[in-house]
Amino acid sequence: MVISLFGSLLGWSKIAKADTLEFKSVADLRDVVIEKLRRQSGVDSALASDTDPAIINIELRGSALRGDVTNLFQRFRVYPDDDKAAEIDRWIRSIIQWPARVLDEDNLVVVLLTRDYIDNGVQMGMEFVQEPLVGDLVLTYMVDMPDAMSPMSPDEVIGRDLTFLRERALENVREWLPKLGREKASGVCALYYVEANTMLSPSLVLLEEFWTSIEADFPGDCLFAVPRRDQLFIFHVEAIVEAKQMIAATFEDDYGLLSDKLYARRGGKLMRADN
């Protein structure tokens, strides 16, 4: 069976020192990644797809993998000062780790994705354990590896109490709260993120402790948006126009996109902003 490695699920944002690598096309990046992959222990082959310039067909210790460098290429476009060699190495480590990853109670986390995002992943051969949250947002259970997030499969739930797994996953997200980062994006908005594990940033909305920690800046009801998988924007409740403008600007960047919807927290409950 071919395991599809949805490139946009791998890794998280990190601004780093610039280097000399430049890629004019996704195929240029793919070729550099293939060259590095072939030097890795356990990689039997790494071949460019005949049909998609971003896809690499990989044989790793007898397993057939399908790597996608689209998100990595988009990242370098949005963050041109990234250390590209380091991020390529991170992407490759995520590939190498994938088949050997083991689910345990300490590395299970909840990641927010969208219904469309999950449907796309399913079409590429991925499996998810998921629960609807609100609107297009879905709770997805992931194994938090050093350089990647790997979806928990339905088979891994067998014999386990999902309620317990949910509580444990949220507790593991809660442990990242000391790494909470904040940037004031405007007078009515702030950007929040989890340093060194930014794919957990949207998951902050699930934690009462997070809302308590920002209460001084955002008392009472507020709006929030997760236009990218590595960011959480909080707005004052009256800033609907500014919030929609922020979402639109993020989608123009076309990197790491998540949801184009605007949400609200009213009376302690999460809901669509237009409810």
PDB file of C-alpha atoms in Angstrom:
ATOM      1  CA  MET A   1       0.000   0.000   0.000  1.00  0.00           C
ATOM      2  CA  VAL A   2       1.239   3.497  -0.804  1.00  0.00           C
ATOM      3  CA  ILE A   3       1.239   5.829   2.194  1.00  0.00           C
ATOM      4  CA  SER A   4       0.502   9.374   1.043  1.00  0.00           C
ATOM      5  CA  LEU A   5       2.480  12.021   2.908  1.00  0.00           C
ATOM      6  CA  PHE A   6       0.398  15.165   2.587  1.00  0.00           C
ATOM      7  CA  GLY A   7       3.209  17.726   2.439  1.00  0.00           C
ATOM      8  CA  SER A   8       1.185  20.411   4.136  1.00  0.00           C
ATOM      9  CA  LEU A   9       0.823  18.278   7.273  1.00  0.00           C
ATOM     10  CA  LEU A  10       4.559  18.028   7.742  1.00  0.00           C
ATOM     11  CA  GLY A  11       6.523  20.413   9.933  1.00  0.00           C
ATOM     12  CA  TRP A  12       5.661  23.830  11.356  1.00  0.00           C
ATOM     13  CA  SER A  13       6.705  27.430  10.839  1.00  0.00           C
ATOM     14  CA  LYS A  14      10.041  28.740  12.024  1.00  0.00           C
ATOM     15  CA  ILE A  15      11.781  31.875  10.794  1.00  0.00           C
ATOM     16  CA  ALA A  16      15.494  31.192  10.383  1.00  0.00           C
ATOM     17  CA  LYS A  17      18.706  32.551   8.863  1.00  0.00           C
ATOM     18  CA  ALA A  18      18.823  32.978   5.090  1.00  0.00           C
ATOM     19  CA  ASP A  19      20.988  30.736   2.911  1.00  0.00           C
ATOM     20  CA  THR A  20      22.042  30.577  -0.728  1.00  0.00           C
ATOM     21  CA  LEU A  21      19.531  28.024  -2.016  1.00  0.00           C
ATOM     22  CA  GLU A  22      17.058  29.396  -4.547  1.00  0.00           C
ATOM     23  CA  PHE A  23      14.224  27.549  -6.283  1.00  0.00           C
ATOM     24  CA  LYS A  24      12.551  29.014  -9.364  1.00  0.00           C
ATOM     25  CA  SER A  25      10.019  26.196  -9.541  1.00  0.00           C
ATOM     26  CA  VAL A  26       8.643  23.415  -7.377  1.00  0.00           C
ATOM     27  CA  ALA A  27      10.422  20.939  -9.680  1.00  0.00           C
ATOM     28  CA  ASP A  28      13.778  22.565  -8.816  1.00  0.00           C
ATOM     29  CA  LEU A  29      13.052  22.038  -5.130  1.00  0.00           C
ATOM     30  CA  ARG A  30      11.853  18.475  -5.726  1.00  0.00           C
ATOM     31  CA  ASP A  31      15.141  17.600  -7.478  1.00  0.00           C
ATOM     32  CA  VAL A  32      17.236  18.907  -4.563  1.00  0.00           C
ATOM     33  CA  VAL A  33      15.082  16.974  -2.082  1.00  0.00           C
ATOM     34  CA  ILE A  34      15.389  13.786  -4.145  1.00  0.00           C
ATOM     35  CA  GLU A  35      19.179  14.108  -4.185  1.00  0.00           C
ATOM     36  CA  LYS A  36      19.256  14.430  -0.389  1.00  0.00           C
ATOM     37  CA  LEU A  37      16.712  11.666   0.129  1.00  0.00           C
ATOM     38  CA  ARG A  38      18.796   9.188  -1.844  1.00  0.00           C
ATOM     39  CA  ARG A  39      21.652   9.666   0.630  1.00  0.00           C
ATOM     40  CA  GLN A  40      19.509   8.732   3.639  1.00  0.00           C
ATOM     41  CA  SER A  41      19.842   5.373   5.348  1.00  0.00           C
ATOM     42  CA  GLY A  42      16.838   3.142   4.636  1.00  0.00           C
ATOM     43  CA  VAL A  43      15.774   4.982   1.479  1.00  0.00           C
ATOM     44  CA  ASP A  44      15.798   2.401  -1.312  1.00  0.00           C
ATOM     45  CA  SER A  45      14.684   4.827  -4.022  1.00  0.00           C
ATOM     46  CA  ALA A  46      13.354   8.360  -4.540  1.00  0.00           C
ATOM     47  CA  LEU A  47      11.890   9.141  -7.966  1.00  0.00           C
ATOM     48  CA  ALA A  48      10.125  12.139  -9.432  1.00  0.00           C
ATOM     49  CA  SER A  49       6.493  11.596 -10.353  1.00  0.00           C
ATOM     50  CA  ASP A  50       5.707  11.527 -14.071  1.00  0.00           C
ATOM     51  CA  THR A  51       2.486  13.479 -13.537  1.00  0.00           C
ATOM     52  CA  ASP A  52       3.105  16.038 -10.770  1.00  0.00           C
ATOM     53  CA  PRO A  53       6.282  18.148 -10.371  1.00  0.00           C
ATOM     54  CA  ALA A  54       5.801  18.345  -6.582  1.00  0.00           C
ATOM     55  CA  ILE A  55       5.481  14.606  -5.928  1.00  0.00           C
ATOM     56  CA  ILE A  56       8.284  12.205  -5.003  1.00  0.00           C
ATOM     57  CA  ASN A  57       7.679   8.443  -5.023  1.00  0.00           C
ATOM     58  CA  ILE A  58       9.774   6.956  -2.219  1.00  0.00           C
ATOM     59  CA  GLU A  59      10.660   3.401  -1.207  1.00  0.00           C
ATOM     60  CA  LEU A  60      11.626   3.392   2.471  1.00  0.00           C
ATOM     61  CA  ARG A  61      12.494   0.078   4.152  1.00  0.00           C
ATOM     62  CA  GLY A  62       9.960  -1.763   2.022  1.00  0.00           C
ATOM     63  CA  SER A  63       7.191   0.835   2.364  1.00  0.00           C
ATOM     64  CA  ALA A  64       5.972   2.885  -0.583  1.00  0.00           C
ATOM     65  CA  LEU A  65       5.573   6.568   0.315  1.00  0.00           C
ATOM     66  CA  ARG A  66       4.348   9.550  -1.683  1.00  0.00           C
ATOM     67  CA  GLY A  67       5.990  12.815  -0.625  1.00  0.00           C
ATOM     68  CA  ASP A  68       4.662  16.233  -1.627  1.00  0.00           C
ATOM     69  CA  VAL A  69       6.950  19.291  -1.518  1.00  0.00           C
ATOM     70  CA  THR A  70       4.245  21.809  -2.482  1.00  0.00           C
ATOM     71  CA  ASN A  71       3.921  23.276   1.001  1.00  0.00           C
ATOM     72  CA  LEU A  72       7.686  23.464   1.425  1.00  0.00           C
ATOM     73  CA  PHE A  73       7.986  25.415  -1.847  1.00  0.00           C
ATOM     74  CA  GLN A  74       5.185  27.784  -0.822  1.00  0.00           C
ATOM     75  CA  ARG A  75       6.869  28.302   2.537  1.00  0.00           C
ATOM     76  CA  PHE A  76      10.089  29.465   0.888  1.00  0.00           C
ATOM     77  CA  ARG A  77       8.088  31.916  -1.219  1.00  0.00           C
ATOM     78  CA  VAL A  78       6.346  33.397   1.836  1.00  0.00           C
ATOM     79  CA  TYR A  79       9.453  33.263   4.064  1.00  0.00           C
ATOM     80  CA  PRO A  80      12.362  33.971   1.686  1.00  0.00           C
ATOM     81  CA  ASP A  81      14.791  34.385   4.608  1.00  0.00           C
ATOM     82  CA  ASP A  82      14.263  30.827   5.842  1.00  0.00           C
ATOM     83  CA  ASP A  83      17.276  28.553   6.217  1.00  0.00           C
ATOM     84  CA  LYS A  84      16.170  26.431   3.262  1.00  0.00           C
ATOM     85  CA  ALA A  85      18.718  23.663   3.782  1.00  0.00           C
ATOM     86  CA  ALA A  86      17.588  23.243   7.390  1.00  0.00           C
ATOM     87  CA  GLU A  87      13.911  23.160   6.405  1.00  0.00           C
ATOM     88  CA  ILE A  88      14.597  20.591   3.672  1.00  0.00           C
ATOM     89  CA  ASP A  89      16.414  18.451   6.240  1.00  0.00           C
ATOM     90  CA  ARG A  90      13.429  18.829   8.579  1.00  0.00           C
ATOM     91  CA  TRP A  91      11.063  17.708   5.795  1.00  0.00           C
ATOM     92  CA  ILE A  92      13.265  14.683   5.062  1.00  0.00           C
ATOM     93  CA  ARG A  93      13.412  13.741   8.758  1.00  0.00           C
ATOM     94  CA  SER A  94       9.619  13.812   8.844  1.00  0.00           C
ATOM     95  CA  ILE A  95       9.587  11.311   5.968  1.00  0.00           C
ATOM     96  CA  ILE A  96      12.103   9.028   7.679  1.00  0.00           C
ATOM     97  CA  GLN A  97      10.211   9.157  10.995  1.00  0.00           C
ATOM     98  CA  TRP A  98       6.769   8.464   9.523  1.00  0.00           C
ATOM     99  CA  PRO A  99       6.742   4.640   9.219  1.00  0.00           C
ATOM    100  CA  ALA A 100       8.381   4.161  12.630  1.00  0.00           C
ATOM    101  CA  ARG A 101       6.156   6.487  14.608  1.00  0.00           C
ATOM    102  CA  VAL A 102       4.409   5.030  17.665  1.00  0.00           C
ATOM    103  CA  LEU A 103       1.254   6.395  19.297  1.00  0.00           C
ATOM    104  CA  ASP A 104       1.334   6.730  23.063  1.00  0.00           C
ATOM    105  CA  GLU A 105      -0.494   8.883  25.584  1.00  0.00           C
ATOM    106  CA  ASP A 106       2.339  11.411  25.763  1.00  0.00           C
ATOM    107  CA  ASN A 107       2.501  12.335  22.079  1.00  0.00           C
ATOM    108  CA  LEU A 108      -1.197  12.445  21.154  1.00  0.00           C
ATOM    109  CA  VAL A 109      -2.521  15.947  20.449  1.00  0.00           C
ATOM    110  CA  VAL A 110      -5.588  17.615  18.942  1.00  0.00           C
ATOM    111  CA  VAL A 111      -5.012  19.609  15.753  1.00  0.00           C
ATOM    112  CA  LEU A 112      -7.716  21.751  14.147  1.00  0.00           C
ATOM    113  CA  LEU A 113      -8.248  21.096  10.435  1.00  0.00           C
ATOM    114  CA  THR A 114     -11.141  21.761   8.077  1.00  0.00           C
ATOM    115  CA  ARG A 115     -13.557  19.359   6.450  1.00  0.00           C
ATOM    116  CA  ASP A 116     -12.190  20.177   2.977  1.00  0.00           C
ATOM    117  CA  TYR A 117      -8.627  19.670   4.183  1.00  0.00           C
ATOM    118  CA  ILE A 118      -9.454  16.242   5.590  1.00  0.00           C
ATOM    119  CA  ASP A 119     -11.415  15.228   2.487  1.00  0.00           C
ATOM    120  CA  ASN A 120      -8.381  16.121   0.380  1.00  0.00           C
ATOM    121  CA  GLY A 121      -6.162  14.028   2.628  1.00  0.00           C
ATOM    122  CA  VAL A 122      -8.534  11.062   2.393  1.00  0.00           C
ATOM    123  CA  GLN A 123      -8.387  11.268  -1.403  1.00  0.00           C
ATOM    124  CA  MET A 124      -4.595  10.990  -1.106  1.00  0.00           C
ATOM    125  CA  GLY A 125      -4.894   7.825   0.989  1.00  0.00           C
ATOM    126  CA  MET A 126      -4.702   9.236   4.513  1.00  0.00           C
ATOM    127  CA  GLU A 127      -6.900   8.186   7.437  1.00  0.00           C
ATOM    128  CA  PHE A 128      -8.098  10.379  10.296  1.00  0.00           C
ATOM    129  CA  VAL A 129      -9.746  10.092  13.688  1.00  0.00           C
ATOM    130  CA  GLN A 130     -11.904  13.184  13.785  1.00  0.00           C
ATOM    131  CA  GLU A 131     -14.797  14.925  15.499  1.00  0.00           C
ATOM    132  CA  PRO A 132     -16.707  18.002  14.265  1.00  0.00           C
ATOM    133  CA  LEU A 133     -16.134  21.191  16.245  1.00  0.00           C
ATOM    134  CA  VAL A 134     -17.994  24.113  14.655  1.00  0.00           C
ATOM    135  CA  GLY A 135     -18.552  25.269  11.080  1.00  0.00           C
ATOM    136  CA  ASP A 136     -15.860  23.798   8.850  1.00  0.00           C
ATOM    137  CA  LEU A 137     -13.483  23.124  11.770  1.00  0.00           C
ATOM    138  CA  VAL A 138     -12.769  19.543  12.800  1.00  0.00           C
ATOM    139  CA  LEU A 139     -10.893  18.096  15.778  1.00  0.00           C
ATOM    140  CA  THR A 140      -8.229  15.761  14.415  1.00  0.00           C
ATOM    141  CA  TYR A 141      -6.108  13.482  16.571  1.00  0.00           C
ATOM    142  CA  MET A 142      -2.414  13.485  15.684  1.00  0.00           C
ATOM    143  CA  VAL A 143       0.806  11.880  16.832  1.00  0.00           C
ATOM    144  CA  ASP A 144       3.170  14.763  17.614  1.00  0.00           C
ATOM    145  CA  MET A 145       6.583  13.726  16.273  1.00  0.00           C
ATOM    146  CA  PRO A 146       9.778  15.818  16.461  1.00  0.00           C
ATOM    147  CA  ASP A 147       9.503  17.038  12.855  1.00  0.00           C
ATOM    148  CA  ALA A 148       5.949  16.221  11.780  1.00  0.00           C
ATOM    149  CA  MET A 149       2.352  15.589  12.726  1.00  0.00           C
ATOM    150  CA  SER A 150       1.036  12.129  11.835  1.00  0.00           C
ATOM    151  CA  PRO A 151      -2.731  11.464  11.857  1.00  0.00           C
ATOM    152  CA  MET A 152      -3.955   8.845  14.277  1.00  0.00           C
ATOM    153  CA  SER A 153      -5.631   6.061  12.295  1.00  0.00           C
ATOM    154  CA  PRO A 154      -9.041   4.543  13.122  1.00  0.00           C
ATOM    155  CA  ASP A 155      -7.309   1.192  13.754  1.00  0.00           C
ATOM    156  CA  GLU A 156      -5.364   2.789  16.602  1.00  0.00           C
ATOM    157  CA  VAL A 157      -8.600   3.621  18.424  1.00  0.00           C
ATOM    158  CA  ILE A 158      -9.608  -0.043  18.659  1.00  0.00           C
ATOM    159  CA  GLY A 159      -9.455  -1.126  22.291  1.00  0.00           C
ATOM    160  CA  ARG A 160      -9.005   2.443  23.513  1.00  0.00           C
ATOM    161  CA  ASP A 161     -11.448   4.806  25.206  1.00  0.00           C
ATOM    162  CA  LEU A 162     -11.854   7.784  22.835  1.00  0.00           C
ATOM    163  CA  THR A 163     -13.080  10.030  25.658  1.00  0.00           C
ATOM    164  CA  PHE A 164      -9.879   9.319  27.574  1.00  0.00           C
ATOM    165  CA  LEU A 165      -7.785   9.885  24.439  1.00  0.00           C
ATOM    166  CA  ARG A 166      -9.517  13.228  23.864  1.00  0.00           C
ATOM    167  CA  GLU A 167      -8.798  14.377  27.418  1.00  0.00           C
ATOM    168  CA  ARG A 168      -5.184  13.186  27.177  1.00  0.00           C
ATOM    169  CA  ALA A 169      -4.688  14.898  23.798  1.00  0.00           C
ATOM    170  CA  LEU A 170      -5.992  18.201  25.178  1.00  0.00           C
ATOM    171  CA  GLU A 171      -3.768  17.854  28.232  1.00  0.00           C
ATOM    172  CA  ASN A 172      -0.753  17.452  25.931  1.00  0.00           C
ATOM    173  CA  VAL A 173      -1.750  20.610  24.052  1.00  0.00           C
ATOM    174  CA  ARG A 174      -2.175  22.400  27.394  1.00  0.00           C
ATOM    175  CA  GLU A 175       1.446  21.605  28.261  1.00  0.00           C
ATOM    176  CA  TRP A 176       2.516  23.896  25.407  1.00  0.00           C
ATOM    177  CA  LEU A 177       0.866  26.985  26.945  1.00  0.00           C
ATOM    178  CA  PRO A 178       4.176  28.222  28.454  1.00  0.00           C
ATOM    179  CA  LYS A 179       5.392  28.477  24.837  1.00  0.00           C
ATOM    180  CA  LEU A 180       2.571  30.845  23.881  1.00  0.00           C
ATOM    181  CA  GLY A 181       3.741  33.638  21.603  1.00  0.00           C
ATOM    182  CA  ARG A 182       1.881  36.870  20.877  1.00  0.00           C
ATOM    183  CA  GLU A 183       2.184  39.688  18.361  1.00  0.00           C
ATOM    184  CA  LYS A 184      -0.076  42.730  18.308  1.00  0.00           C
ATOM    185  CA  ALA A 185      -1.283  42.829  14.715  1.00  0.00           C
ATOM    186  CA  SER A 186      -3.410  45.989  15.084  1.00  0.00           C
ATOM    187  CA  GLY A 187      -5.377  47.956  17.658  1.00  0.00           C
ATOM    188  CA  VAL A 188      -8.235  45.470  17.486  1.00  0.00           C
ATOM    189  CA  CYS A 189      -6.335  42.249  16.856  1.00  0.00           C
ATOM    190  CA  ALA A 190      -3.543  40.033  18.178  1.00  0.00           C
ATOM    191  CA  LEU A 191      -1.798  37.021  16.680  1.00  0.00           C
ATOM    192  CA  TYR A 192      -1.165  34.021  18.948  1.00  0.00           C
ATOM    193  CA  TYR A 193       0.978  30.990  18.197  1.00  0.00           C
ATOM    194  CA  VAL A 194       2.749  28.109  19.929  1.00  0.00           C
ATOM    195  CA  GLU A 195       6.486  28.577  19.586  1.00  0.00           C
ATOM    196  CA  ALA A 196       8.338  25.583  18.084  1.00  0.00           C
ATOM    197  CA  ASN A 197       5.074  23.700  17.470  1.00  0.00           C
ATOM    198  CA  THR A 198       2.909  26.129  15.574  1.00  0.00           C
ATOM    199  CA  MET A 199       0.476  23.561  14.153  1.00  0.00           C
ATOM    200  CA  LEU A 200      -0.993  23.556  17.675  1.00  0.00           C
ATOM    201  CA  SER A 201      -1.754  27.294  17.467  1.00  0.00           C
ATOM    202  CA  PRO A 202      -5.397  26.943  16.293  1.00  0.00           C
ATOM    203  CA  SER A 203      -5.934  24.303  19.002  1.00  0.00           C
ATOM    204  CA  LEU A 204      -5.541  27.018  21.640  1.00  0.00           C
ATOM    205  CA  VAL A 205      -9.227  27.890  21.200  1.00  0.00           C
ATOM    206  CA  LEU A 206     -10.058  24.549  22.884  1.00  0.00           C
ATOM    207  CA  LEU A 207      -8.340  25.501  26.142  1.00  0.00           C
ATOM    208  CA  GLU A 208     -10.129  27.517  28.809  1.00  0.00           C
ATOM    209  CA  GLU A 209      -6.714  28.387  30.228  1.00  0.00           C
ATOM    210  CA  PHE A 210      -5.822  30.156  26.977  1.00  0.00           C
ATOM    211  CA  TRP A 211      -8.934  32.331  27.068  1.00  0.00           C
ATOM    212  CA  THR A 212      -8.253  33.175  30.714  1.00  0.00           C
ATOM    213  CA  SER A 213      -4.680  34.197  29.845  1.00  0.00           C
ATOM    214  CA  ILE A 214      -5.835  36.767  27.237  1.00  0.00           C
ATOM    215  CA  GLU A 215      -8.813  38.062  29.208  1.00  0.00           C
ATOM    216  CA  ALA A 216      -7.150  41.386  29.996  1.00  0.00           C
ATOM    217  CA  ASP A 217      -6.825  42.178  26.274  1.00  0.00           C
ATOM    218  CA  PHE A 218     -10.007  40.476  25.070  1.00  0.00           C
ATOM    219  CA  PRO A 219     -12.598  40.526  27.860  1.00  0.00           C
ATOM    220  CA  GLY A 220     -15.971  38.958  27.188  1.00  0.00           C
ATOM    221  CA  ASP A 221     -17.039  37.968  23.694  1.00  0.00           C
ATOM    222  CA  CYS A 222     -14.559  38.122  20.829  1.00  0.00           C
ATOM    223  CA  LEU A 223     -13.940  36.994  17.247  1.00  0.00           C
ATOM    224  CA  PHE A 224     -11.264  34.580  16.099  1.00  0.00           C
ATOM    225  CA  ALA A 225      -9.865  33.332  12.812  1.00  0.00           C
ATOM    226  CA  VAL A 226      -7.532  30.512  11.815  1.00  0.00           C
ATOM    227  CA  PRO A 227      -6.736  31.306   8.171  1.00  0.00           C
ATOM    228  CA  ARG A 228      -3.447  29.415   8.447  1.00  0.00           C
ATOM    229  CA  ARG A 229      -2.609  26.171  10.202  1.00  0.00           C
ATOM    230  CA  ASP A 230       0.121  27.831  12.278  1.00  0.00           C
ATOM    231  CA  GLN A 231      -1.706  30.953  13.486  1.00  0.00           C
ATOM    232  CA  LEU A 232      -4.601  32.083  15.639  1.00  0.00           C
ATOM    233  CA  PHE A 233      -5.968  35.622  15.308  1.00  0.00           C
ATOM    234  CA  ILE A 234      -8.155  37.095  18.067  1.00  0.00           C
ATOM    235  CA  PHE A 235     -10.232  40.232  17.371  1.00  0.00           C
ATOM    236  CA  HIS A 236     -12.418  42.504  19.425  1.00  0.00           C
ATOM    237  CA  VAL A 237     -16.035  41.593  18.820  1.00  0.00           C
ATOM    238  CA  GLU A 238     -16.811  44.731  16.829  1.00  0.00           C
ATOM    239  CA  ALA A 239     -13.862  44.285  14.403  1.00  0.00           C
ATOM    240  CA  ILE A 240     -15.693  42.215  11.794  1.00  0.00           C
ATOM    241  CA  VAL A 241     -14.415  44.242   8.830  1.00  0.00           C
ATOM    242  CA  GLU A 242     -10.798  44.098  10.023  1.00  0.00           C
ATOM    243  CA  ALA A 243     -11.091  40.356  10.678  1.00  0.00           C
ATOM    244  CA  LYS A 244     -12.389  39.630   7.178  1.00  0.00           C
ATOM    245  CA  GLN A 245      -9.634  41.776   5.692  1.00  0.00           C
ATOM    246  CA  MET A 246      -7.013  39.809   7.647  1.00  0.00           C
ATOM    247  CA  ILE A 247      -8.418  36.505   6.393  1.00  0.00           C
ATOM    248  CA  ALA A 248      -8.462  37.770   2.796  1.00  0.00           C
ATOM    249  CA  ALA A 249      -4.875  39.016   3.024  1.00  0.00           C
ATOM    250  CA  THR A 250      -3.698  35.690   4.443  1.00  0.00           C
ATOM    251  CA  PHE A 251      -5.380  33.746   1.658  1.00  0.00           C
ATOM    252  CA  GLU A 252      -3.635  35.945  -0.910  1.00  0.00           C
ATOM    253  CA  ASP A 253      -0.315  34.563   0.420  1.00  0.00           C
ATOM    254  CA  ASP A 254      -1.551  31.033  -0.407  1.00  0.00           C
ATOM    255  CA  TYR A 255       0.611  29.302   2.199  1.00  0.00           C
ATOM    256  CA  GLY A 256      -0.468  26.846   4.888  1.00  0.00           C
ATOM    257  CA  LEU A 257      -4.115  27.793   4.468  1.00  0.00           C
ATOM    258  CA  LEU A 258      -6.774  26.484   6.829  1.00  0.00           C
ATOM    259  CA  SER A 259     -10.162  28.238   7.093  1.00  0.00           C
ATOM    260  CA  ASP A 260     -11.548  31.337   5.383  1.00  0.00           C
ATOM    261  CA  LYS A 261     -14.429  31.499   7.887  1.00  0.00           C
ATOM    262  CA  LEU A 262     -14.764  33.920  10.799  1.00  0.00           C
ATOM    263  CA  TYR A 263     -15.667  32.516  14.205  1.00  0.00           C
ATOM    264  CA  ALA A 264     -16.751  33.919  17.548  1.00  0.00           C
ATOM    265  CA  ARG A 265     -16.573  33.019  21.213  1.00  0.00           C
ATOM    266  CA  ARG A 266     -19.768  34.146  22.890  1.00  0.00           C
ATOM    267  CA  GLY A 267     -20.694  33.270  26.431  1.00  0.00           C
ATOM    268  CA  GLY A 268     -17.781  30.850  26.510  1.00  0.00           C
ATOM    269  CA  LYS A 269     -19.017  28.914  23.462  1.00  0.00           C
ATOM    270  CA  LEU A 270     -17.376  28.666  20.033  1.00  0.00           C
ATOM    271  CA  MET A 271     -19.594  29.412  17.033  1.00  0.00           C
ATOM    272  CA  ARG A 272     -19.659  30.865  13.542  1.00  0.00           C
ATOM    273  CA  ALA A 273     -19.506  34.667  13.654  1.00  0.00           C
ATOM    274  CA  ASP A 274     -22.624  34.935  11.519  1.00  0.00           C
ATOM    275  CA  ASN A 275     -24.714  32.932  14.022  1.00  0.00           C
TER     276      ASN A 275
END
